[in-house]
PDB file of C-alpha atoms in Angstrom:
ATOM      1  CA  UNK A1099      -5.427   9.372  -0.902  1.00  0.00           C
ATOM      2  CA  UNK A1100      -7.153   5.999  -2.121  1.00  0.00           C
ATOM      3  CA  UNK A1101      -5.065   3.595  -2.864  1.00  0.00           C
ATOM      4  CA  UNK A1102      -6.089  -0.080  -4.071  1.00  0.00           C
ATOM      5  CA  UNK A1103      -2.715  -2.682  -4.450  1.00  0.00           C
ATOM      6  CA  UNK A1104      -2.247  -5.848  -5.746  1.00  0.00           C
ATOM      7  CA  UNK A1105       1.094  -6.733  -5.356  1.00  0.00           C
ATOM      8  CA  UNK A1106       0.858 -10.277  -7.080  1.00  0.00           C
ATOM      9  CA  UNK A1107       1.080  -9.347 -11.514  1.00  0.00           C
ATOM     10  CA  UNK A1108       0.751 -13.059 -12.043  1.00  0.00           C
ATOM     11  CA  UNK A1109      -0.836 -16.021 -10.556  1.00  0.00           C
ATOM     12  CA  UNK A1110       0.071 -19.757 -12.217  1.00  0.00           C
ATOM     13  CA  UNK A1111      -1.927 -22.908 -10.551  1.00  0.00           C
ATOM     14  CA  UNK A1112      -2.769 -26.341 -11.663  1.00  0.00           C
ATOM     15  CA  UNK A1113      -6.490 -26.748 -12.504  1.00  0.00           C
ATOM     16  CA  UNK A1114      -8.549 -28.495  -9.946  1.00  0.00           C
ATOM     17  CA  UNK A1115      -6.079 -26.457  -7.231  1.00  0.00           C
ATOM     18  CA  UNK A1116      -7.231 -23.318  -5.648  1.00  0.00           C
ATOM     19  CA  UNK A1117      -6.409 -19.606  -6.505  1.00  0.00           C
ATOM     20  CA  UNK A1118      -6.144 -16.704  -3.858  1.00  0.00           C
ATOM     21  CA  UNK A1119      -5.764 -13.402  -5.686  1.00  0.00           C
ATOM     22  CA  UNK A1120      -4.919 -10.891  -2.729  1.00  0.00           C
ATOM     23  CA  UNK A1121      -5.736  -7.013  -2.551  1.00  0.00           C
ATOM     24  CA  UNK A1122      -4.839  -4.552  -0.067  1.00  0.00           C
ATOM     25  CA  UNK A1123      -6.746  -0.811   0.363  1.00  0.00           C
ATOM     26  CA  UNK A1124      -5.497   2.132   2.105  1.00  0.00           C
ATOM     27  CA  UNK A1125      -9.380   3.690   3.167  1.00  0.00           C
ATOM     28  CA  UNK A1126     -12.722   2.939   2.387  1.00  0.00           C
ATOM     29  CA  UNK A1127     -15.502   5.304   2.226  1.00  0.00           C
ATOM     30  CA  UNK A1128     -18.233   2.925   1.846  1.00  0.00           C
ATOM     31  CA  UNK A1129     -17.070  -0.094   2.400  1.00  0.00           C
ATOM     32  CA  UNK A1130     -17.850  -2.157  -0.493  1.00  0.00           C
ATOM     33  CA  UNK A1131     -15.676  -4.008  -2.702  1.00  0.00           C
ATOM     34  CA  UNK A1132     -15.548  -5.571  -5.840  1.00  0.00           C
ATOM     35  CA  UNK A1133     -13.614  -8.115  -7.711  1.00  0.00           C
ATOM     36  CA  UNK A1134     -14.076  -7.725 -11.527  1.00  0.00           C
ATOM     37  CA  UNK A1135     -12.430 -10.359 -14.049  1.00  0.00           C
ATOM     38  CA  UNK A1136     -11.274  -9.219 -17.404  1.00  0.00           C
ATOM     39  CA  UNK A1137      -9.879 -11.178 -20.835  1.00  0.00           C
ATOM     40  CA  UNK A1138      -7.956  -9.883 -23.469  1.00  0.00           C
ATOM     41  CA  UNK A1139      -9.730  -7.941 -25.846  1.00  0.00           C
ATOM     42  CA  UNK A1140     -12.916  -7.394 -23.754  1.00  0.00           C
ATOM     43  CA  UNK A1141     -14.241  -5.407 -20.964  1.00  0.00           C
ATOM     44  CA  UNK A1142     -14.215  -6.277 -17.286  1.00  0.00           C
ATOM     45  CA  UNK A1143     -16.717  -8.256 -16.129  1.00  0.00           C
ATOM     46  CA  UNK A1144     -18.791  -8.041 -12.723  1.00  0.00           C
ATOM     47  CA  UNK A1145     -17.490 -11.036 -10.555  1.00  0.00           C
ATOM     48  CA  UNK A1146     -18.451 -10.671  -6.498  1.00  0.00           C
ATOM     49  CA  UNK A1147     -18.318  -7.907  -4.583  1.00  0.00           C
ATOM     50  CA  UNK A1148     -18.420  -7.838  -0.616  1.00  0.00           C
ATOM     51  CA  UNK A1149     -20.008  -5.825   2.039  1.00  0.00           C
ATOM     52  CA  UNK A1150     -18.211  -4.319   5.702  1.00  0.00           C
ATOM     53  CA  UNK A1151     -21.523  -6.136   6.905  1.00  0.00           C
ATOM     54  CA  UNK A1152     -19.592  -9.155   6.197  1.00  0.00           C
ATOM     55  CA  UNK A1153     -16.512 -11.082   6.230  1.00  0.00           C
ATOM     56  CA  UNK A1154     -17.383 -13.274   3.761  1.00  0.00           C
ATOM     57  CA  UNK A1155     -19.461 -13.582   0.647  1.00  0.00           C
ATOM     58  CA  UNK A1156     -19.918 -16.894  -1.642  1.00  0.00           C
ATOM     59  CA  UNK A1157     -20.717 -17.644  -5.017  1.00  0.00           C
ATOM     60  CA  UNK A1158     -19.983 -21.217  -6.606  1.00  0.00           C
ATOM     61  CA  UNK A1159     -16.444 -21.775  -6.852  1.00  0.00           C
ATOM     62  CA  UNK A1160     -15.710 -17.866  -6.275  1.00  0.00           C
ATOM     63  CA  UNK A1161     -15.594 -16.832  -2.302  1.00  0.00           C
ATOM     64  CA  UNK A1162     -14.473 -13.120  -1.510  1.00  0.00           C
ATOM     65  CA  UNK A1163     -13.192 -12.496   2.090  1.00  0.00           C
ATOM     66  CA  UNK A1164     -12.584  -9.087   3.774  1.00  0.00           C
ATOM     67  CA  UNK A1165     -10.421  -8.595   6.988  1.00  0.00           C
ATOM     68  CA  UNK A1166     -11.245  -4.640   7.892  1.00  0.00           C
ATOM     69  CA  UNK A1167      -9.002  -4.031  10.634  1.00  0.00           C
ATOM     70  CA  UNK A1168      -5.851  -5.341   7.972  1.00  0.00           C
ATOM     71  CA  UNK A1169      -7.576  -3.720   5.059  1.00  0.00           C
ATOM     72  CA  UNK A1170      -7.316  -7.044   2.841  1.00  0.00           C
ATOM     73  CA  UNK A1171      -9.455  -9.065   0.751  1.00  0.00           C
ATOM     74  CA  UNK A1172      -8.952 -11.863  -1.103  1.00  0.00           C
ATOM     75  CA  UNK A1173     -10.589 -13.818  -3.776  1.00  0.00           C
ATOM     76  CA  UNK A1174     -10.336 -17.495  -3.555  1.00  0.00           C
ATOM     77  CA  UNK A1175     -11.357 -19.863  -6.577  1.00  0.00           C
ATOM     78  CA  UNK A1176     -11.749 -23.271  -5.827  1.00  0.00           C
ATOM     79  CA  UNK A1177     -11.489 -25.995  -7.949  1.00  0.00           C
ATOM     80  CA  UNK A1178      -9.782 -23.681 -10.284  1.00  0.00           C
ATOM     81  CA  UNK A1179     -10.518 -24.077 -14.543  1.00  0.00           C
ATOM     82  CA  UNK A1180      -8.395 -23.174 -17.381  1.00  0.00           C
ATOM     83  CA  UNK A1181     -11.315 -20.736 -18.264  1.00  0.00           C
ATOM     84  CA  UNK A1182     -10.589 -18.853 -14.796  1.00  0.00           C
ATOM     85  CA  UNK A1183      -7.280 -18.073 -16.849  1.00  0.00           C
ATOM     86  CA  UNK A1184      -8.154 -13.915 -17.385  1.00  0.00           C
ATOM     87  CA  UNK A1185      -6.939 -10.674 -15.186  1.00  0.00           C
ATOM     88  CA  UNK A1186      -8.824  -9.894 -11.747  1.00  0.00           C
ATOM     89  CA  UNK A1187      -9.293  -6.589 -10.440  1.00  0.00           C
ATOM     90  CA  UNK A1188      -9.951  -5.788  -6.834  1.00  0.00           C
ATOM     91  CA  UNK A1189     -11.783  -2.536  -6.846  1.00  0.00           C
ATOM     92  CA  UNK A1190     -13.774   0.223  -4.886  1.00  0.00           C
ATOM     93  CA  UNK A1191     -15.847   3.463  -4.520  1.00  0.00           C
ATOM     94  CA  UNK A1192     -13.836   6.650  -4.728  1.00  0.00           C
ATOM     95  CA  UNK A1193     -14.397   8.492  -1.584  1.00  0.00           C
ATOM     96  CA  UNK A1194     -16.376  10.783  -3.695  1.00  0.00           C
ATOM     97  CA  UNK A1195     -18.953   7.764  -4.490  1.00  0.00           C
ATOM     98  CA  UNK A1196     -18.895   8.858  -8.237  1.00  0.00           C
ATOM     99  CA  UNK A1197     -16.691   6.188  -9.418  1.00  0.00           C
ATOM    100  CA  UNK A1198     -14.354   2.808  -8.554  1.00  0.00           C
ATOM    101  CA  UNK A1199     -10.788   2.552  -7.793  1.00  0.00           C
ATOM    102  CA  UNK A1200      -9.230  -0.664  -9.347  1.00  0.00           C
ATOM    103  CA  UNK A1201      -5.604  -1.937  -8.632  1.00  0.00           C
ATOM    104  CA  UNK A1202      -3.207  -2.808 -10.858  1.00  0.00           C
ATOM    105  CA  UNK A1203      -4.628  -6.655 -11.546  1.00  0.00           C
ATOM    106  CA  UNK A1204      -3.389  -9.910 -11.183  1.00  0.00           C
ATOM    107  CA  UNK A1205      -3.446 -12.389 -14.192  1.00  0.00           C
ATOM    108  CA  UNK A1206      -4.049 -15.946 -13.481  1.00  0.00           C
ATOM    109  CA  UNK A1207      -3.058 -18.742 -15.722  1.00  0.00           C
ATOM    110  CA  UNK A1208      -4.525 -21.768 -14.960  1.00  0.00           C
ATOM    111  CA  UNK A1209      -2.805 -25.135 -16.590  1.00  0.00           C
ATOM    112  CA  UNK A1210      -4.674 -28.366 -17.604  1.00  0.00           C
TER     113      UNK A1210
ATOM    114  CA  UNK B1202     -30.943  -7.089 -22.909  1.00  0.00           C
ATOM    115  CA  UNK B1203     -28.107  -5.542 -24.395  1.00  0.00           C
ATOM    116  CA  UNK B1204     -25.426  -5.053 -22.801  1.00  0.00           C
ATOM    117  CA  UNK B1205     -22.968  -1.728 -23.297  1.00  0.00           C
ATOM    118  CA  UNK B1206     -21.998  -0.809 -26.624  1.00  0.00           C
ATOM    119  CA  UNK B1207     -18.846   1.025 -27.776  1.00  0.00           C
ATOM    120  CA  UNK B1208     -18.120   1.619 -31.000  1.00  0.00           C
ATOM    121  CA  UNK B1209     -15.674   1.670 -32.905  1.00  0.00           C
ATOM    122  CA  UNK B1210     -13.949  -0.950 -30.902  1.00  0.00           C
ATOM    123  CA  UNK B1211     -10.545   0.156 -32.690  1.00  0.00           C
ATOM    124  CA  UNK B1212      -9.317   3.647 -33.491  1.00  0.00           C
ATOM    125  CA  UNK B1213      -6.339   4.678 -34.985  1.00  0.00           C
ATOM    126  CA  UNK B1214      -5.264   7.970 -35.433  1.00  0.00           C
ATOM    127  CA  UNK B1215      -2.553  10.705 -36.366  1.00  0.00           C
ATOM    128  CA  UNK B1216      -1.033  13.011 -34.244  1.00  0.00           C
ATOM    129  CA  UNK B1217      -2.934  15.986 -34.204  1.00  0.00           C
ATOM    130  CA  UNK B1218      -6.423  14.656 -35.483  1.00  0.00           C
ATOM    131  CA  UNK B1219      -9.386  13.935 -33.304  1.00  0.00           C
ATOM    132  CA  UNK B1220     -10.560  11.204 -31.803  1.00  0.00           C
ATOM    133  CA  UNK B1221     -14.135  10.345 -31.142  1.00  0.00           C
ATOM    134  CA  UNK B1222     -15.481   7.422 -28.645  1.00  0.00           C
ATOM    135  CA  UNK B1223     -19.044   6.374 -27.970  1.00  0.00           C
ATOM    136  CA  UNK B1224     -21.068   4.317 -25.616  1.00  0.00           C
ATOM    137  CA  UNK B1225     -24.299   3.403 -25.191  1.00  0.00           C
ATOM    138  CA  UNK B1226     -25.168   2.093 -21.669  1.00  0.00           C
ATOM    139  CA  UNK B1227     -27.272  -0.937 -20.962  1.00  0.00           C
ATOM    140  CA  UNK B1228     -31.215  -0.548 -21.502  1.00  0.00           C
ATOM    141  CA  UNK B1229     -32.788   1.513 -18.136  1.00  0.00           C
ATOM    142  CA  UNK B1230     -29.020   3.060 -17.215  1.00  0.00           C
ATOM    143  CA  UNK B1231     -29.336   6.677 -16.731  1.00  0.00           C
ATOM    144  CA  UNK B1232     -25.261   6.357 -14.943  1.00  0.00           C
ATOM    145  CA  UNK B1233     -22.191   6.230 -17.758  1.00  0.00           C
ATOM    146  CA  UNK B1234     -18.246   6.316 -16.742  1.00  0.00           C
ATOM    147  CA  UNK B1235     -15.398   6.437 -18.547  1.00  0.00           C
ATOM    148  CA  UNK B1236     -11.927   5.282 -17.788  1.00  0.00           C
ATOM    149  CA  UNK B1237      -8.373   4.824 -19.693  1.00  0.00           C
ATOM    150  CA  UNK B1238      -6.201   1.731 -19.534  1.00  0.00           C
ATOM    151  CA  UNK B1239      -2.809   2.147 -20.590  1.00  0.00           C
ATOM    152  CA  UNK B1240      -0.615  -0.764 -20.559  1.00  0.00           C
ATOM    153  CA  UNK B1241       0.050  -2.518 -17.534  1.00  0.00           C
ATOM    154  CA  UNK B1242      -1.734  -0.457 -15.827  1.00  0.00           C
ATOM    155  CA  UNK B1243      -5.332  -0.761 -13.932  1.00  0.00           C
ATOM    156  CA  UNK B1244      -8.342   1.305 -15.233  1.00  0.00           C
ATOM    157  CA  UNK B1245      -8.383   4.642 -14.273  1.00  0.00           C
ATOM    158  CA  UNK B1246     -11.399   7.021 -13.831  1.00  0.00           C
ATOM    159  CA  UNK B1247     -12.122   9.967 -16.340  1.00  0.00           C
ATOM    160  CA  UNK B1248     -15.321  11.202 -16.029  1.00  0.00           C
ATOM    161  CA  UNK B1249     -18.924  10.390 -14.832  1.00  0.00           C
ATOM    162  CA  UNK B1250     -22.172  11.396 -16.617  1.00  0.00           C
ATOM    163  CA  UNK B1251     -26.033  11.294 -16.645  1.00  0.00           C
ATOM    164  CA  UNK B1252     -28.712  12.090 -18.901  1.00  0.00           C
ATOM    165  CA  UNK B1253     -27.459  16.179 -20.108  1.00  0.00           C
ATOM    166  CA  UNK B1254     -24.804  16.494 -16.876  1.00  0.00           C
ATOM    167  CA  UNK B1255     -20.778  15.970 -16.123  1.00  0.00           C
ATOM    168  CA  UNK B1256     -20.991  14.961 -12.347  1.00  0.00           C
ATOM    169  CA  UNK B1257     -17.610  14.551 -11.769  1.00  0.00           C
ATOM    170  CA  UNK B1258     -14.671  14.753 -14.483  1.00  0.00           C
ATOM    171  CA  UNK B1259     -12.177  15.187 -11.594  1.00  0.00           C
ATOM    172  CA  UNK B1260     -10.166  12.114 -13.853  1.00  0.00           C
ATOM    173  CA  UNK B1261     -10.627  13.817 -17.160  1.00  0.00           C
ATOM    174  CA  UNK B1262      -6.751  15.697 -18.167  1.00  0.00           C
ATOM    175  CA  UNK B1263      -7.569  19.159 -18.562  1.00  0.00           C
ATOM    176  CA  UNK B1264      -6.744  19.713 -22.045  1.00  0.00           C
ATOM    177  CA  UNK B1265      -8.245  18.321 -25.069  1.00  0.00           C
ATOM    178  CA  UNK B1266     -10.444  16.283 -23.114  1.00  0.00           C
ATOM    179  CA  UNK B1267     -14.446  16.263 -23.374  1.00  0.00           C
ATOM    180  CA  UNK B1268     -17.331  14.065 -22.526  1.00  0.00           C
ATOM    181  CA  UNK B1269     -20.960  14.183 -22.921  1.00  0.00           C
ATOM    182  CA  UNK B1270     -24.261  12.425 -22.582  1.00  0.00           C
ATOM    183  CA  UNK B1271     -27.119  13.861 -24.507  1.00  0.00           C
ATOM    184  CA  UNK B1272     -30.914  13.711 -23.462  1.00  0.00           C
ATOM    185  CA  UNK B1273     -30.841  11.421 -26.704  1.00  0.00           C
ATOM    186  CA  UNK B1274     -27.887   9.500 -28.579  1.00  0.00           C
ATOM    187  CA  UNK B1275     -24.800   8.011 -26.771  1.00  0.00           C
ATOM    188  CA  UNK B1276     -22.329   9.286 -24.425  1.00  0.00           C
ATOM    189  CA  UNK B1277     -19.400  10.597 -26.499  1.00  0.00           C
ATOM    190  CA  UNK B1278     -15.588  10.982 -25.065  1.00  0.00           C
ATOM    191  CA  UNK B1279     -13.720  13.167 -27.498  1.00  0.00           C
ATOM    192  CA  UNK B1280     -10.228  13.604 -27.537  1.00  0.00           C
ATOM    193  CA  UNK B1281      -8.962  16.589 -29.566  1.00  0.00           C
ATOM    194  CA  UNK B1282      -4.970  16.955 -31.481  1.00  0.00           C
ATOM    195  CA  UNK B1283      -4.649  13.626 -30.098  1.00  0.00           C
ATOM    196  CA  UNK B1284      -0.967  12.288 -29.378  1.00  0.00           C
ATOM    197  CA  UNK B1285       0.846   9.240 -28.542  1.00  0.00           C
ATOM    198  CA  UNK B1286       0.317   9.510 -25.120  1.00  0.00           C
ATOM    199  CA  UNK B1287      -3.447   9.347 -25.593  1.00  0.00           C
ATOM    200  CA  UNK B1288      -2.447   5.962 -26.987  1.00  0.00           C
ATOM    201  CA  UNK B1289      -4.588   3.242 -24.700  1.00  0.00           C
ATOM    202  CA  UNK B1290      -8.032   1.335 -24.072  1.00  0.00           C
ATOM    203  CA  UNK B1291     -11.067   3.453 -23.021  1.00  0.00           C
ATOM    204  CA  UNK B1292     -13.779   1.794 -21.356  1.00  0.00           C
ATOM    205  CA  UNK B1293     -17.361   2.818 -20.804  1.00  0.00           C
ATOM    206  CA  UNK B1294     -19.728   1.228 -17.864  1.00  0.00           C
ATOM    207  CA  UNK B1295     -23.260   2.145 -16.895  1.00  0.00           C
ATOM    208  CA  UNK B1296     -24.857   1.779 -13.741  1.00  0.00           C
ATOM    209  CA  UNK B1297     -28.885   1.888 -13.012  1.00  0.00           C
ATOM    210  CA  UNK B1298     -28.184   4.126 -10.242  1.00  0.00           C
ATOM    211  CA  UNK B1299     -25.037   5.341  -8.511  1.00  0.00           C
ATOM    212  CA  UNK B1300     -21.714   4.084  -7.181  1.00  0.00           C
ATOM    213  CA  UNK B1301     -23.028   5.550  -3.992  1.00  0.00           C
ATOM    214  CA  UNK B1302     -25.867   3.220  -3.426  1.00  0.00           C
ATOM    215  CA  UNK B1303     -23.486   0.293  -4.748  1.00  0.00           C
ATOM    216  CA  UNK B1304     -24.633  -0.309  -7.485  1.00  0.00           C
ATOM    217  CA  UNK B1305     -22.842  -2.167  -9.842  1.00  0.00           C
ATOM    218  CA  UNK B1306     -21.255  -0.673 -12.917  1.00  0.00           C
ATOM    219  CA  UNK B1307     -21.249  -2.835 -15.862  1.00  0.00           C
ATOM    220  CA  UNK B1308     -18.672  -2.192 -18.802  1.00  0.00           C
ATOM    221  CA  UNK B1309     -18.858  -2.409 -22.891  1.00  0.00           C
ATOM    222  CA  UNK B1310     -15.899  -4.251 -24.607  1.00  0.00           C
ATOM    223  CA  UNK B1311     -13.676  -0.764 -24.863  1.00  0.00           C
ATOM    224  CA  UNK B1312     -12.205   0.870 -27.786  1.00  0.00           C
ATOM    225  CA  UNK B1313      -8.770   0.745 -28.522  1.00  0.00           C
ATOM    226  CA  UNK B1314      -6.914   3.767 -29.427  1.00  0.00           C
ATOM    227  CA  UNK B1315      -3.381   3.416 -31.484  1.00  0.00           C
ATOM    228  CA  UNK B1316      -1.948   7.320 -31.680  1.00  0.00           C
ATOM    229  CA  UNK B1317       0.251   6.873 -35.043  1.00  0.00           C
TER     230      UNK B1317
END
């Protein structure tokens, strides 16, 4: 059974500082992962999502790594803003490739 | 480009009555997917459509539970004799092709269902 976990429901850091927002799988069909950010009262929204090709996938301030043999990811935000402030999801395919897994989601707060 | 639609973006309802959710994907999307927040909790898949066809509704409750995506018009999600339970945000997302070829699923604003 798939199984995405992130164990961390919050997240406070001062802005400037970075965030890591961790996530933990038990299998992976296709190897591919997402990270999806979400704020209250609106959908989630497409962030960076990371290939088994890689460890390691950048975009700006938002870098996704993947360690396969410890089935972990992480998504680290650096400098952090107060407009990071939302709820990440770590997500990915279903083994049946029809749909996406998401864990539970971590909120961040990030303080001026 | 528009991006997904769902309307209305707040439902309430009775006990008993029927509820009625729809989404229209993003312009060129032929891929729709449902899934259910309930508080606290991550989004869970219900069901996956394209144009006229249920792929997979292995999330979709049994009971009560319906989806479809007509050749023309959105994708609906109908919930019949709804109760409290059913209480929670639905989400659509649409995809140009599928979660198999990693493609990237891209969701509306949700609508939020209050079960009175």
């Amino acid at each position: 059974d798939q199984q995405v976990k992130q164990n961390s429901p919050s997240l406070s850091v001062q802005e400037g500082r970075i965030s890591i927002l961790n996530c933990d799988y038990t299998n992976s069909m296709f190897d591919y992962f997402l990270w999806y950010k979400k704020y209250p009262a609106e959908g989630p929204t497409f962030l960076i999502s990371i290939s088994s090709i890689k460890d390691k996938n950048e975009d700006g301030r938002f870098t996704v790594f993947l360690n396969k043999s410890a089935k972990h990811l992480s998504l680290h935000i650096v400098p952090s803003q107060p407009g990071d402030s939302a709820v990440y999801f770590c997500a990915l395919p279903n083994q049946a490739g029809t749909a996406l897994i998401f864990g539970k989601g971590t909120t961040l707060s990030v303080s001026s | 480009n528009a991006g997904v639609m769902q309307n209305p973006r707040h439902l309430v309802r009775r006990r008993g009555q029927e509820a009625r959710l729809r989404c229209s994907p993003m312009k060129g999307h032929s891929h729709v997917y449902w899934y259910r927040q309930l508080p606290e909790e991550g989004l869970k898949f219900m069901v996956y459509l394209q144009k006229e066809n249920i792929i997979d509704e292995s999330g979709m409750p049994k009971e009560r539970f319906s989806a479809e995506f007509p050749k023309e018009g959105p994708s609906i999600l109908r919930i019949q004799q709804v109760v409290r339970g059913d209480s929670a945000a639905y989400f659509c997302a649409s995809s140009r092709t599928s979660v198999v070829n990693t493609d990237t699923q891209y969701f509306g604003p949700g609508t939020r269902l209050t079960v009175l």
